[in-house]
Amino acid sequence: MNMEYSCGAVLYALKNGSPRYVLVFDSHYGFPKGHIEPGETKEQTALREIFEETGIRATLDTDFCELDEYELPSKPGTRKQVTFFLASYDPAEALPQPSNEIKRIRTVSYDEALPLLWHPNLKEILKKADAYIQK
């Protein structure tokens, strides 16, 4: 079994005390993420991918760390493991803009984000992230 490794983050900004989540869309909605490049740490990968996909220079919270692992339908015999951190930004400083890698970006509340995430693992990660932010 081959393994591929990626990193990303649940990206959010606080607006009136409530988190607003940034979801990126390529073939479906998810969180900013991408492959670890040679010599990069997981944290560096997450920050680079957030910037590449949204234009945001985020602050990473590595105390929040969730793993998602799944088979890649496009590559039989290959599994992908994604490490998700939590990342925040100041909406007064920058607004997310889709890059050429991403078709669209939505900045939404938790209640709006949950149904947009098609994968059950991502819904679970969002639930954990939201509970972590709220405490």
GROMACS .gro file of N, CA, C and O in nm:
model
  540
    1MET      N    1   0.085  -0.120   0.000
    1MET     CA    2   0.000   0.000   0.000
    1MET      C    3   0.089   0.125   0.000
    1MET      O    4   0.173   0.141   0.086
    2ASN      N    5   0.072   0.209  -0.100
    2ASN     CA    6   0.145   0.337  -0.106
    2ASN      C    7   0.074   0.440  -0.019
    2ASN      O    8  -0.048   0.437  -0.007
    3MET      N    9   0.151   0.533   0.038
    3MET     CA   10   0.093   0.642   0.117
    3MET      C   11   0.135   0.775   0.058
    3MET      O   12   0.249   0.792   0.018
    4GLU      N   13   0.040   0.868   0.053
    4GLU     CA   14   0.069   1.007   0.018
    4GLU      C   15   0.033   1.091   0.139
    4GLU      O   16  -0.061   1.060   0.211
    5TYR      N   17   0.110   1.198   0.160
    5TYR     CA   18   0.089   1.283   0.278
    5TYR      C   19   0.061   1.426   0.237
    5TYR      O   20   0.131   1.481   0.152
    6SER      N   21  -0.041   1.484   0.298
    6SER     CA   22  -0.076   1.623   0.275
    6SER      C   23  -0.103   1.689   0.410
    6SER      O   24  -0.123   1.622   0.510
    7CYS      N   25  -0.101   1.823   0.409
    7CYS     CA   26  -0.134   1.900   0.528
    7CYS      C   27  -0.221   2.016   0.488
    7CYS      O   28  -0.214   2.066   0.375
    8GLY      N   29  -0.300   2.061   0.585
    8GLY     CA   30  -0.386   2.175   0.562
    8GLY      C   31  -0.439   2.226   0.694
    8GLY      O   32  -0.386   2.192   0.801
    9ALA      N   33  -0.544   2.305   0.687
    9ALA     CA   34  -0.600   2.361   0.809
    9ALA      C   35  -0.746   2.398   0.792
    9ALA      O   36  -0.792   2.427   0.682
   10VAL      N   37  -0.815   2.395   0.905
   10VAL     CA   38  -0.947   2.453   0.914
   10VAL      C   39  -0.920   2.602   0.936
   10VAL      O   40  -0.870   2.642   1.040
   11LEU      N   41  -0.947   2.683   0.834
   11LEU     CA   42  -0.916   2.826   0.836
   11LEU      C   43  -1.040   2.903   0.877
   11LEU      O   44  -1.148   2.880   0.824
   12TYR      N   45  -1.024   2.996   0.972
   12TYR     CA   46  -1.138   3.074   1.017
   12TYR      C   47  -1.096   3.214   1.062
   12TYR      O   48  -0.978   3.239   1.089
   13ALA      N   49  -1.195   3.300   1.071
   13ALA     CA   50  -1.178   3.434   1.129
   13ALA      C   51  -1.294   3.455   1.225
   13ALA      O   52  -1.405   3.403   1.202
   14LEU      N   53  -1.270   3.527   1.332
   14LEU     CA   54  -1.380   3.560   1.423
   14LEU      C   55  -1.449   3.687   1.375
   14LEU      O   56  -1.383   3.786   1.345
   15LYS      N   57  -1.580   3.680   1.364
   15LYS     CA   58  -1.659   3.797   1.327
   15LYS      C   59  -1.770   3.811   1.430
   15LYS      O   60  -1.849   3.718   1.447
   16ASN      N   61  -1.771   3.923   1.501
   16ASN     CA   62  -1.866   3.944   1.611
   16ASN      C   63  -1.863   3.828   1.710
   16ASN      O   64  -1.966   3.781   1.757
   17GLY      N   65  -1.741   3.776   1.736
   17GLY     CA   66  -1.724   3.669   1.834
   17GLY      C   67  -1.755   3.530   1.785
   17GLY      O   68  -1.738   3.433   1.859
   18SER      N   69  -1.800   3.516   1.660
   18SER     CA   70  -1.833   3.383   1.606
   18SER      C   71  -1.738   3.347   1.493
   18SER      O   72  -1.705   3.433   1.410
   19PRO      N   73  -1.696   3.221   1.489
   19PRO     CA   74  -1.606   3.181   1.379
   19PRO      C   75  -1.677   3.177   1.245
   19PRO      O   76  -1.792   3.133   1.236
   20ARG      N   77  -1.608   3.226   1.142
   20ARG     CA   78  -1.653   3.216   1.003
   20ARG      C   79  -1.547   3.132   0.932
   20ARG      O   80  -1.430   3.168   0.932
   21TYR      N   81  -1.588   3.020   0.876
   21TYR     CA   82  -1.495   2.923   0.817
   21TYR      C   83  -1.475   2.947   0.668
   21TYR      O   84  -1.570   2.980   0.597
   22VAL      N   85  -1.351   2.927   0.625
   22VAL     CA   86  -1.317   2.943   0.484
   22VAL      C   87  -1.313   2.804   0.420
   22VAL      O   88  -1.232   2.720   0.458
   23LEU      N   89  -1.404   2.783   0.325
   23LEU     CA   90  -1.407   2.657   0.251
   23LEU      C   91  -1.362   2.683   0.108
   23LEU      O   92  -1.403   2.782   0.047
   24VAL      N   93  -1.276   2.595   0.057
   24VAL     CA   94  -1.228   2.607  -0.081
   24VAL      C   95  -1.296   2.499  -0.165
   24VAL      O   96  -1.328   2.391  -0.115
   25PHE      N   97  -1.319   2.530  -0.291
   25PHE     CA   98  -1.388   2.437  -0.380
   25PHE      C   99  -1.302   2.409  -0.501
   25PHE      O  100  -1.260   2.499  -0.571
   26ASP      N  101  -1.271   2.279  -0.522
   26ASP     CA  102  -1.216   2.239  -0.652
   26ASP      C  103  -1.319   2.146  -0.715
   26ASP      O  104  -1.398   2.188  -0.796
   27SER      N  105  -1.326   2.020  -0.672
   27SER     CA  106  -1.434   1.934  -0.721
   27SER      C  107  -1.544   1.922  -0.615
   27SER      O  108  -1.654   1.877  -0.642
   28HIS      N  109  -1.511   1.961  -0.492
   28HIS     CA  110  -1.608   1.967  -0.382
   28HIS      C  111  -1.551   2.062  -0.275
   28HIS      O  112  -1.434   2.098  -0.282
   29TYR      N  113  -1.635   2.099  -0.179
   29TYR     CA  114  -1.587   2.189  -0.073
   29TYR      C  115  -1.504   2.114   0.029
   29TYR      O  116  -1.535   2.001   0.066
   30GLY      N  117  -1.399   2.181   0.073
   30GLY     CA  118  -1.313   2.126   0.177
   30GLY      C  119  -1.231   2.238   0.239
   30GLY      O  120  -1.262   2.356   0.222
   31PHE      N  121  -1.125   2.199   0.307
   31PHE     CA  122  -1.035   2.294   0.370
   31PHE      C  123  -0.908   2.308   0.285
   31PHE      O  124  -0.873   2.215   0.213
   32PRO      N  125  -0.840   2.423   0.294
   32PRO     CA  126  -0.715   2.436   0.219
   32PRO      C  127  -0.615   2.327   0.261
   32PRO      O  128  -0.596   2.304   0.381
   33LYS      N  129  -0.557   2.260   0.162
   33LYS     CA  130  -0.459   2.154   0.191
   33LYS      C  131  -0.378   2.122   0.067
   33LYS      O  132  -0.418   2.160  -0.044
   34GLY      N  133  -0.266   2.052   0.087
   34GLY     CA  134  -0.186   2.010  -0.027
   34GLY      C  135  -0.069   1.924   0.014
   34GLY      O  136  -0.046   1.901   0.134
   35HIS      N  137   0.004   1.876  -0.085
   35HIS     CA  138   0.116   1.784  -0.063
   35HIS      C  139   0.231   1.849   0.012
   35HIS      O  140   0.261   1.967  -0.008
   36ILE      N  141   0.295   1.769   0.096
   36ILE     CA  142   0.416   1.813   0.165
   36ILE      C  143   0.530   1.813   0.064
   36ILE      O  144   0.552   1.714  -0.005
   37GLU      N  145   0.601   1.924   0.053
   37GLU     CA  146   0.715   1.933  -0.039
   37GLU      C  147   0.842   1.890   0.034
   37GLU      O  148   0.849   1.900   0.157
   38PRO      N  149   0.942   1.840  -0.039
   38PRO     CA  150   1.066   1.794   0.025
   38PRO      C  151   1.125   1.904   0.116
   38PRO      O  152   1.133   2.020   0.076
   39GLY      N  153   1.161   1.865   0.238
   39GLY     CA  154   1.223   1.957   0.332
   39GLY      C  155   1.126   2.041   0.414
   39GLY      O  156   1.167   2.114   0.502
   40GLU      N  157   0.996   2.030   0.384
   40GLU     CA  158   0.896   2.108   0.458
   40GLU      C  159   0.848   2.033   0.581
   40GLU      O  160   0.833   1.911   0.578
   41THR      N  161   0.815   2.108   0.686
   41THR     CA  162   0.745   2.049   0.800
   41THR      C  163   0.596   2.049   0.768
   41THR      O  164   0.552   2.118   0.674
   42LYS      N  165   0.519   1.976   0.846
   42LYS     CA  166   0.373   1.976   0.827
   42LYS      C  167   0.317   2.116   0.845
   42LYS      O  168   0.229   2.159   0.772
   43GLU      N  169   0.371   2.189   0.944
   43GLU     CA  170   0.324   2.324   0.971
   43GLU      C  171   0.352   2.418   0.853
   43GLU      O  172   0.267   2.497   0.813
   44GLN      N  173   0.474   2.408   0.797
   44GLN     CA  174   0.510   2.492   0.682
   44GLN      C  175   0.420   2.461   0.562
   44GLN      O  176   0.377   2.552   0.490
   45THR      N  177   0.392   2.332   0.542
   45THR     CA  178   0.304   2.292   0.432
   45THR      C  179   0.166   2.354   0.449
   45THR      O  180   0.111   2.411   0.354
   46ALA      N  181   0.110   2.343   0.569
   46ALA     CA  182  -0.024   2.397   0.594
   46ALA      C  183  -0.029   2.547   0.566
   46ALA      O  184  -0.119   2.595   0.495
   47LEU      N  185   0.069   2.621   0.616
   47LEU     CA  186   0.071   2.767   0.595
   47LEU      C  187   0.089   2.802   0.447
   47LEU      O  188   0.024   2.893   0.395
   48ARG      N  189   0.177   2.729   0.377
   48ARG     CA  190   0.200   2.754   0.234
   48ARG      C  191   0.072   2.727   0.154
   48ARG      O  192   0.033   2.806   0.068
   49GLU      N  193   0.007   2.615   0.184
   49GLU     CA  194  -0.113   2.579   0.109
   49GLU      C  195  -0.227   2.678   0.134
   49GLU      O  196  -0.300   2.713   0.041
   50ILE      N  197  -0.242   2.723   0.259
   50ILE     CA  198  -0.344   2.825   0.288
   50ILE      C  199  -0.317   2.948   0.202
   50ILE      O  200  -0.407   3.002   0.138
   51PHE      N  201  -0.190   2.992   0.200
   51PHE     CA  202  -0.156   3.112   0.123
   51PHE      C  203  -0.177   3.088  -0.027
   51PHE      O  204  -0.236   3.173  -0.096
   52GLU      N  205  -0.131   2.973  -0.078
   52GLU     CA  206  -0.144   2.945  -0.222
   52GLU      C  207  -0.290   2.939  -0.265
   52GLU      O  208  -0.324   2.982  -0.375
   53GLU      N  209  -0.377   2.883  -0.180
   53GLU     CA  210  -0.517   2.863  -0.220
   53GLU      C  211  -0.607   2.981  -0.189
   53GLU      O  212  -0.710   2.998  -0.254
   54THR      N  213  -0.571   3.063  -0.089
   54THR     CA  214  -0.661   3.170  -0.045
   54THR      C  215  -0.597   3.309  -0.041
   54THR      O  216  -0.668   3.409  -0.025
   55GLY      N  217  -0.464   3.317  -0.049
   55GLY     CA  218  -0.395   3.445  -0.038
   55GLY      C  219  -0.385   3.496   0.105
   55GLY      O  220  -0.341   3.608   0.128
   56ILE      N  221  -0.423   3.413   0.202
   56ILE     CA  222  -0.423   3.454   0.344
   56ILE      C  223  -0.293   3.410   0.411
   56ILE      O  224  -0.251   3.296   0.397
   57ARG      N  225  -0.233   3.503   0.485
   57ARG     CA  226  -0.119   3.471   0.574
   57ARG      C  227  -0.180   3.442   0.710
   57ARG      O  228  -0.215   3.534   0.784
   58ALA      N  229  -0.197   3.315   0.740
   58ALA     CA  230  -0.269   3.274   0.860
   58ALA      C  231  -0.175   3.247   0.978
   58ALA      O  232  -0.054   3.233   0.960
   59THR      N  233  -0.233   3.237   1.095
   59THR     CA  234  -0.162   3.196   1.216
   59THR      C  235  -0.209   3.055   1.250
   59THR      O  236  -0.329   3.030   1.261
   60LEU      N  237  -0.113   2.965   1.265
   60LEU     CA  238  -0.145   2.824   1.288
   60LEU      C  239  -0.157   2.793   1.436
   60LEU      O  240  -0.080   2.844   1.517
   61ASP      N  241  -0.256   2.713   1.472
   61ASP     CA  242  -0.271   2.660   1.608
   61ASP      C  243  -0.246   2.510   1.598
   61ASP      O  244  -0.332   2.435   1.553
   62THR      N  245  -0.125   2.467   1.638
   62THR     CA  246  -0.088   2.326   1.624
   62THR      C  247  -0.135   2.242   1.743
   62THR      O  248  -0.118   2.121   1.744
   63ASP      N  249  -0.195   2.306   1.845
   63ASP     CA  250  -0.255   2.228   1.955
   63ASP      C  251  -0.376   2.152   1.905
   63ASP      O  252  -0.417   2.051   1.961
   64PHE      N  253  -0.437   2.204   1.796
   64PHE     CA  254  -0.546   2.133   1.730
   64PHE      C  255  -0.485   2.059   1.612
   64PHE      O  256  -0.423   2.121   1.525
   65CYS      N  257  -0.498   1.927   1.612
   65CYS     CA  258  -0.440   1.847   1.505
   65CYS      C  259  -0.527   1.723   1.484
   65CYS      O  260  -0.546   1.644   1.576
   66GLU      N  261  -0.582   1.711   1.366
   66GLU     CA  262  -0.668   1.598   1.332
   66GLU      C  263  -0.616   1.531   1.205
   66GLU      O  264  -0.571   1.599   1.113
   67LEU      N  265  -0.625   1.398   1.201
   67LEU     CA  266  -0.582   1.321   1.083
   67LEU      C  267  -0.704   1.272   1.006
   67LEU      O  268  -0.802   1.228   1.066
   68ASP      N  269  -0.694   1.279   0.875
   68ASP     CA  270  -0.794   1.220   0.787
   68ASP      C  271  -0.717   1.123   0.697
   68ASP      O  272  -0.611   1.158   0.647
   69GLU      N  273  -0.768   1.003   0.682
   69GLU     CA  274  -0.700   0.906   0.596
   69GLU      C  275  -0.804   0.835   0.511
   69GLU      O  276  -0.911   0.797   0.560
   70TYR      N  277  -0.771   0.819   0.382
   70TYR     CA  278  -0.866   0.756   0.291
   70TYR      C  279  -0.794   0.700   0.169
   70TYR      O  280  -0.680   0.736   0.141
   71GLU      N  281  -0.863   0.610   0.099
   71GLU     CA  282  -0.810   0.553  -0.025
   71GLU      C  283  -0.830   0.655  -0.137
   71GLU      O  284  -0.930   0.726  -0.140
   72LEU      N  285  -0.734   0.663  -0.228
   72LEU     CA  286  -0.745   0.752  -0.344
   72LEU      C  287  -0.808   0.675  -0.460
   72LEU      O  288  -0.745   0.585  -0.514
   73PRO      N  289  -0.932   0.708  -0.495
   73PRO     CA  290  -0.999   0.635  -0.604
   73PRO      C  291  -0.922   0.644  -0.736
   73PRO      O  292  -0.923   0.551  -0.816
   74SER      N  293  -0.852   0.755  -0.757
   74SER     CA  294  -0.779   0.775  -0.882
   74SER      C  295  -0.649   0.695  -0.887
   74SER      O  296  -0.589   0.680  -0.992
   75LYS      N  297  -0.603   0.646  -0.769
   75LYS     CA  298  -0.479   0.569  -0.762
   75LYS      C  299  -0.501   0.443  -0.679
   75LYS      O  300  -0.475   0.443  -0.558
   76PRO      N  301  -0.550   0.336  -0.741
   76PRO     CA  302  -0.574   0.212  -0.665
   76PRO      C  303  -0.447   0.166  -0.590
   76PRO      O  304  -0.337   0.177  -0.643
   77GLY      N  305  -0.466   0.123  -0.466
   77GLY     CA  306  -0.353   0.078  -0.385
   77GLY      C  307  -0.281   0.192  -0.315
   77GLY      O  308  -0.176   0.171  -0.255
   78THR      N  309  -0.338   0.312  -0.321
   78THR     CA  310  -0.275   0.427  -0.256
   78THR      C  311  -0.371   0.488  -0.155
   78THR      O  312  -0.489   0.508  -0.184
   79ARG      N  313  -0.318   0.515  -0.035
   79ARG     CA  314  -0.395   0.584   0.068
   79ARG      C  315  -0.336   0.723   0.087
   79ARG      O  316  -0.218   0.744   0.064
   80LYS      N  317  -0.420   0.816   0.128
   80LYS     CA  318  -0.375   0.953   0.154
   80LYS      C  319  -0.400   0.983   0.301
   80LYS      O  320  -0.506   0.952   0.354
   81GLN      N  321  -0.299   1.042   0.365
   81GLN     CA  322  -0.315   1.087   0.503
   81GLN      C  323  -0.299   1.239   0.505
   81GLN      O  324  -0.199   1.291   0.455
   82VAL      N  325  -0.400   1.307   0.558
   82VAL     CA  326  -0.398   1.452   0.565
   82VAL      C  327  -0.399   1.495   0.712
   82VAL      O  328  -0.483   1.450   0.789
   83THR      N  329  -0.303   1.580   0.748
   83THR     CA  330  -0.297   1.639   0.881
   83THR      C  331  -0.362   1.777   0.872
   83THR      O  332  -0.319   1.859   0.792
   84PHE      N  333  -0.466   1.798   0.954
   84PHE     CA  334  -0.532   1.928   0.959
   84PHE      C  335  -0.503   1.997   1.091
   84PHE      O  336  -0.524   1.939   1.198
   85PHE      N  337  -0.455   2.121   1.082
   85PHE     CA  338  -0.439   2.206   1.199
   85PHE      C  339  -0.556   2.306   1.199
   85PHE      O  340  -0.643   2.300   1.112
   86LEU      N  341  -0.552   2.397   1.293
   86LEU     CA  342  -0.647   2.508   1.295
   86LEU      C  343  -0.567   2.632   1.257
   86LEU      O  344  -0.451   2.646   1.297
   87ALA      N  345  -0.626   2.721   1.178
   87ALA     CA  346  -0.556   2.843   1.138
   87ALA      C  347  -0.654   2.959   1.142
   87ALA      O  348  -0.770   2.944   1.103
   88SER      N  349  -0.606   3.074   1.190
   88SER     CA  350  -0.692   3.191   1.197
   88SER      C  351  -0.627   3.308   1.124
   88SER      O  352  -0.507   3.308   1.098
   89TYR      N  353  -0.711   3.404   1.089
   89TYR     CA  354  -0.662   3.525   1.025
   89TYR      C  355  -0.750   3.641   1.068
   89TYR      O  356  -0.859   3.622   1.121
   90ASP      N  357  -0.700   3.761   1.045
   90ASP     CA  358  -0.774   3.882   1.079
   90ASP      C  359  -0.846   3.931   0.953
   90ASP      O  360  -0.780   3.973   0.857
   91PRO      N  361  -0.980   3.929   0.952
   91PRO     CA  362  -1.052   3.970   0.831
   91PRO      C  363  -1.034   4.119   0.799
   91PRO      O  364  -1.060   4.162   0.687
   92ALA      N  365  -0.987   4.197   0.895
   92ALA     CA  366  -0.961   4.338   0.868
   92ALA      C  367  -0.834   4.355   0.783
   92ALA      O  368  -0.817   4.453   0.713
   93GLU      N  369  -0.744   4.254   0.790
   93GLU     CA  370  -0.616   4.262   0.717
   93GLU      C  371  -0.625   4.206   0.575
   93GLU      O  372  -0.558   4.255   0.485
   94ALA      N  373  -0.704   4.101   0.556
   94ALA     CA  374  -0.711   4.037   0.424
   94ALA      C  375  -0.839   3.956   0.413
   94ALA      O  376  -0.892   3.908   0.513
   95LEU      N  377  -0.887   3.944   0.290
   95LEU     CA  378  -1.003   3.860   0.263
   95LEU      C  379  -0.959   3.747   0.171
   95LEU      O  380  -0.879   3.770   0.079
   96PRO      N  381  -1.010   3.626   0.193
   96PRO     CA  382  -0.971   3.513   0.108
   96PRO      C  383  -1.008   3.536  -0.039
   96PRO      O  384  -1.118   3.582  -0.068
   97GLN      N  385  -0.913   3.507  -0.126
   97GLN     CA  386  -0.934   3.518  -0.271
   97GLN      C  387  -0.895   3.385  -0.334
   97GLN      O  388  -0.788   3.334  -0.304
   98PRO      N  389  -0.978   3.330  -0.423
   98PRO     CA  390  -0.941   3.202  -0.485
   98PRO      C  391  -0.818   3.217  -0.576
   98PRO      O  392  -0.805   3.316  -0.647
   99SER      N  393  -0.729   3.119  -0.569
   99SER     CA  394  -0.612   3.117  -0.656
   99SER      C  395  -0.650   3.043  -0.784
   99SER      O  396  -0.763   2.998  -0.799
  100ASN      N  397  -0.551   3.023  -0.871
  100ASN     CA  398  -0.579   2.948  -0.994
  100ASN      C  399  -0.604   2.800  -0.964
  100ASN      O  400  -0.658   2.729  -1.047
  101GLU      N  401  -0.564   2.752  -0.844
  101GLU     CA  402  -0.588   2.611  -0.808
  101GLU      C  403  -0.733   2.588  -0.765
  101GLU      O  404  -0.780   2.476  -0.763
  102ILE      N  405  -0.799   2.695  -0.723
  102ILE     CA  406  -0.930   2.684  -0.658
  102ILE      C  407  -1.036   2.753  -0.742
  102ILE      O  408  -1.014   2.864  -0.790
  103LYS      N  409  -1.152   2.689  -0.759
  103LYS     CA  410  -1.259   2.749  -0.839
  103LYS      C  411  -1.337   2.854  -0.760
  103LYS      O  412  -1.373   2.957  -0.812
  104ARG      N  413  -1.366   2.825  -0.631
  104ARG     CA  414  -1.435   2.926  -0.550
  104ARG      C  415  -1.405   2.908  -0.403
  104ARG      O  416  -1.358   2.803  -0.360
  105ILE      N  417  -1.435   3.014  -0.330
  105ILE     CA  418  -1.414   3.016  -0.185
  105ILE      C  419  -1.543   3.068  -0.121
  105ILE      O  420  -1.604   3.161  -0.173
  106ARG      N  421  -1.582   3.005  -0.013
  106ARG     CA  422  -1.696   3.055   0.065
  106ARG      C  423  -1.647   3.079   0.207
  106ARG      O  424  -1.572   2.998   0.262
  107THR      N  425  -1.690   3.190   0.267
  107THR     CA  426  -1.663   3.217   0.408
  107THR      C  427  -1.799   3.211   0.477
  107THR      O  428  -1.886   3.294   0.449
  108VAL      N  429  -1.815   3.109   0.561
  108VAL     CA  430  -1.949   3.075   0.611
  108VAL      C  431  -1.948   3.043   0.760
  108VAL      O  432  -1.844   3.011   0.817
  109SER      N  433  -2.067   3.048   0.818
  109SER     CA  434  -2.083   3.009   0.958
  109SER      C  435  -2.073   2.856   0.969
  109SER      O  436  -2.079   2.785   0.868
  110TYR      N  437  -2.062   2.807   1.091
  110TYR     CA  438  -2.058   2.663   1.115
  110TYR      C  439  -2.181   2.595   1.055
  110TYR      O  440  -2.170   2.494   0.985
  111ASP      N  441  -2.301   2.652   1.082
  111ASP     CA  442  -2.425   2.591   1.033
  111ASP      C  443  -2.432   2.588   0.880
  111ASP      O  444  -2.493   2.500   0.822
  112GLU      N  445  -2.369   2.687   0.816
  112GLU     CA  446  -2.366   2.689   0.669
  112GLU      C  447  -2.258   2.594   0.616
  112GLU      O  448  -2.274   2.535   0.509
  113ALA      N  449  -2.148   2.582   0.690
  113ALA     CA  450  -2.035   2.501   0.644
  113ALA      C  451  -2.067   2.352   0.645
  113ALA      O  452  -2.031   2.279   0.553
  114LEU      N  453  -2.133   2.306   0.750
  114LEU     CA  454  -2.156   2.162   0.769
  114LEU      C  455  -2.219   2.094   0.647
  114LEU      O  456  -2.164   1.995   0.598
  115PRO      N  457  -2.330   2.145   0.593
  115PRO     CA  458  -2.389   2.077   0.477
  115PRO      C  459  -2.307   2.090   0.348
  115PRO      O  460  -2.325   2.011   0.256
  116LEU      N  461  -2.217   2.191   0.341
  116LEU     CA  462  -2.135   2.207   0.220
  116LEU      C  463  -2.024   2.102   0.212
  116LEU      O  464  -1.977   2.069   0.104
  117LEU      N  465  -1.981   2.053   0.328
  117LEU     CA  466  -1.874   1.952   0.330
  117LEU      C  467  -1.936   1.816   0.297
  117LEU      O  468  -2.018   1.766   0.372
  118TRP      N  469  -1.897   1.758   0.185
  118TRP     CA  470  -1.959   1.632   0.142
  118TRP      C  471  -1.902   1.511   0.216
  118TRP      O  472  -1.969   1.411   0.233
  119HIS      N  473  -1.776   1.520   0.261
  119HIS     CA  474  -1.712   1.402   0.321
  119HIS      C  475  -1.737   1.397   0.471
  119HIS      O  476  -1.713   1.494   0.540
  120PRO      N  477  -1.788   1.283   0.523
  120PRO     CA  478  -1.817   1.271   0.667
  120PRO      C  479  -1.695   1.302   0.756
  120PRO      O  480  -1.710   1.361   0.863
  121ASN      N  481  -1.574   1.264   0.711
  121ASN     CA  482  -1.454   1.292   0.791
  121ASN      C  483  -1.433   1.443   0.807
  121ASN      O  484  -1.393   1.490   0.914
  122LEU      N  485  -1.458   1.519   0.700
  122LEU     CA  486  -1.441   1.664   0.707
  122LEU      C  487  -1.546   1.727   0.798
  122LEU      O  488  -1.517   1.822   0.871
  123LYS      N  489  -1.669   1.674   0.794
  123LYS     CA  490  -1.774   1.723   0.885
  123LYS      C  491  -1.730   1.702   1.030
  123LYS      O  492  -1.747   1.790   1.114
  124GLU      N  493  -1.671   1.585   1.057
  124GLU     CA  494  -1.626   1.551   1.193
  124GLU      C  495  -1.513   1.645   1.237
  124GLU      O  496  -1.511   1.692   1.351
  125ILE      N  497  -1.420   1.672   1.146
  125ILE     CA  498  -1.308   1.763   1.178
  125ILE      C  499  -1.362   1.904   1.206
  125ILE      O  500  -1.318   1.969   1.299
  126LEU      N  501  -1.460   1.949   1.126
  126LEU     CA  502  -1.520   2.080   1.150
  126LEU      C  503  -1.588   2.084   1.287
  126LEU      O  504  -1.574   2.182   1.360
  127LYS      N  505  -1.660   1.977   1.323
  127LYS     CA  506  -1.727   1.972   1.456
  127LYS      C  507  -1.624   1.986   1.567
  127LYS      O  508  -1.645   2.062   1.663
  128LYS      N  509  -1.513   1.914   1.555
  128LYS     CA  510  -1.407   1.919   1.657
  128LYS      C  511  -1.343   2.058   1.661
  128LYS      O  512  -1.315   2.112   1.769
  129ALA      N  513  -1.319   2.116   1.544
  129ALA     CA  514  -1.258   2.250   1.537
  129ALA      C  515  -1.349   2.354   1.601
  129ALA      O  516  -1.304   2.439   1.678
  130ASP      N  517  -1.478   2.346   1.569
  130ASP     CA  518  -1.573   2.442   1.623
  130ASP      C  519  -1.581   2.431   1.776
  130ASP      O  520  -1.580   2.532   1.846
  131ALA      N  521  -1.584   2.308   1.826
  131ALA     CA  522  -1.588   2.288   1.972
  131ALA      C  523  -1.461   2.342   2.037
  131ALA      O  524  -1.466   2.404   2.143
  132TYR      N  525  -1.348   2.322   1.970
  132TYR     CA  526  -1.218   2.370   2.021
  132TYR      C  527  -1.217   2.524   2.028
  132TYR      O  528  -1.174   2.583   2.126
  133ILE      N  529  -1.266   2.589   1.921
  133ILE     CA  530  -1.269   2.735   1.916
  133ILE      C  531  -1.363   2.792   2.022
  133ILE      O  532  -1.333   2.891   2.087
  134GLN      N  533  -1.476   2.725   2.043
  134GLN     CA  534  -1.580   2.776   2.134
  134GLN      C  535  -1.536   2.769   2.281
  134GLN      O  536  -1.590   2.841   2.364
  135LYS      N  537  -1.440   2.679   2.312
  135LYS     CA  538  -1.405   2.666   2.455
  135LYS      C  539  -1.307   2.771   2.503
  135LYS      O  540  -1.240   2.837   2.430
   0.00000   0.00000   0.00000
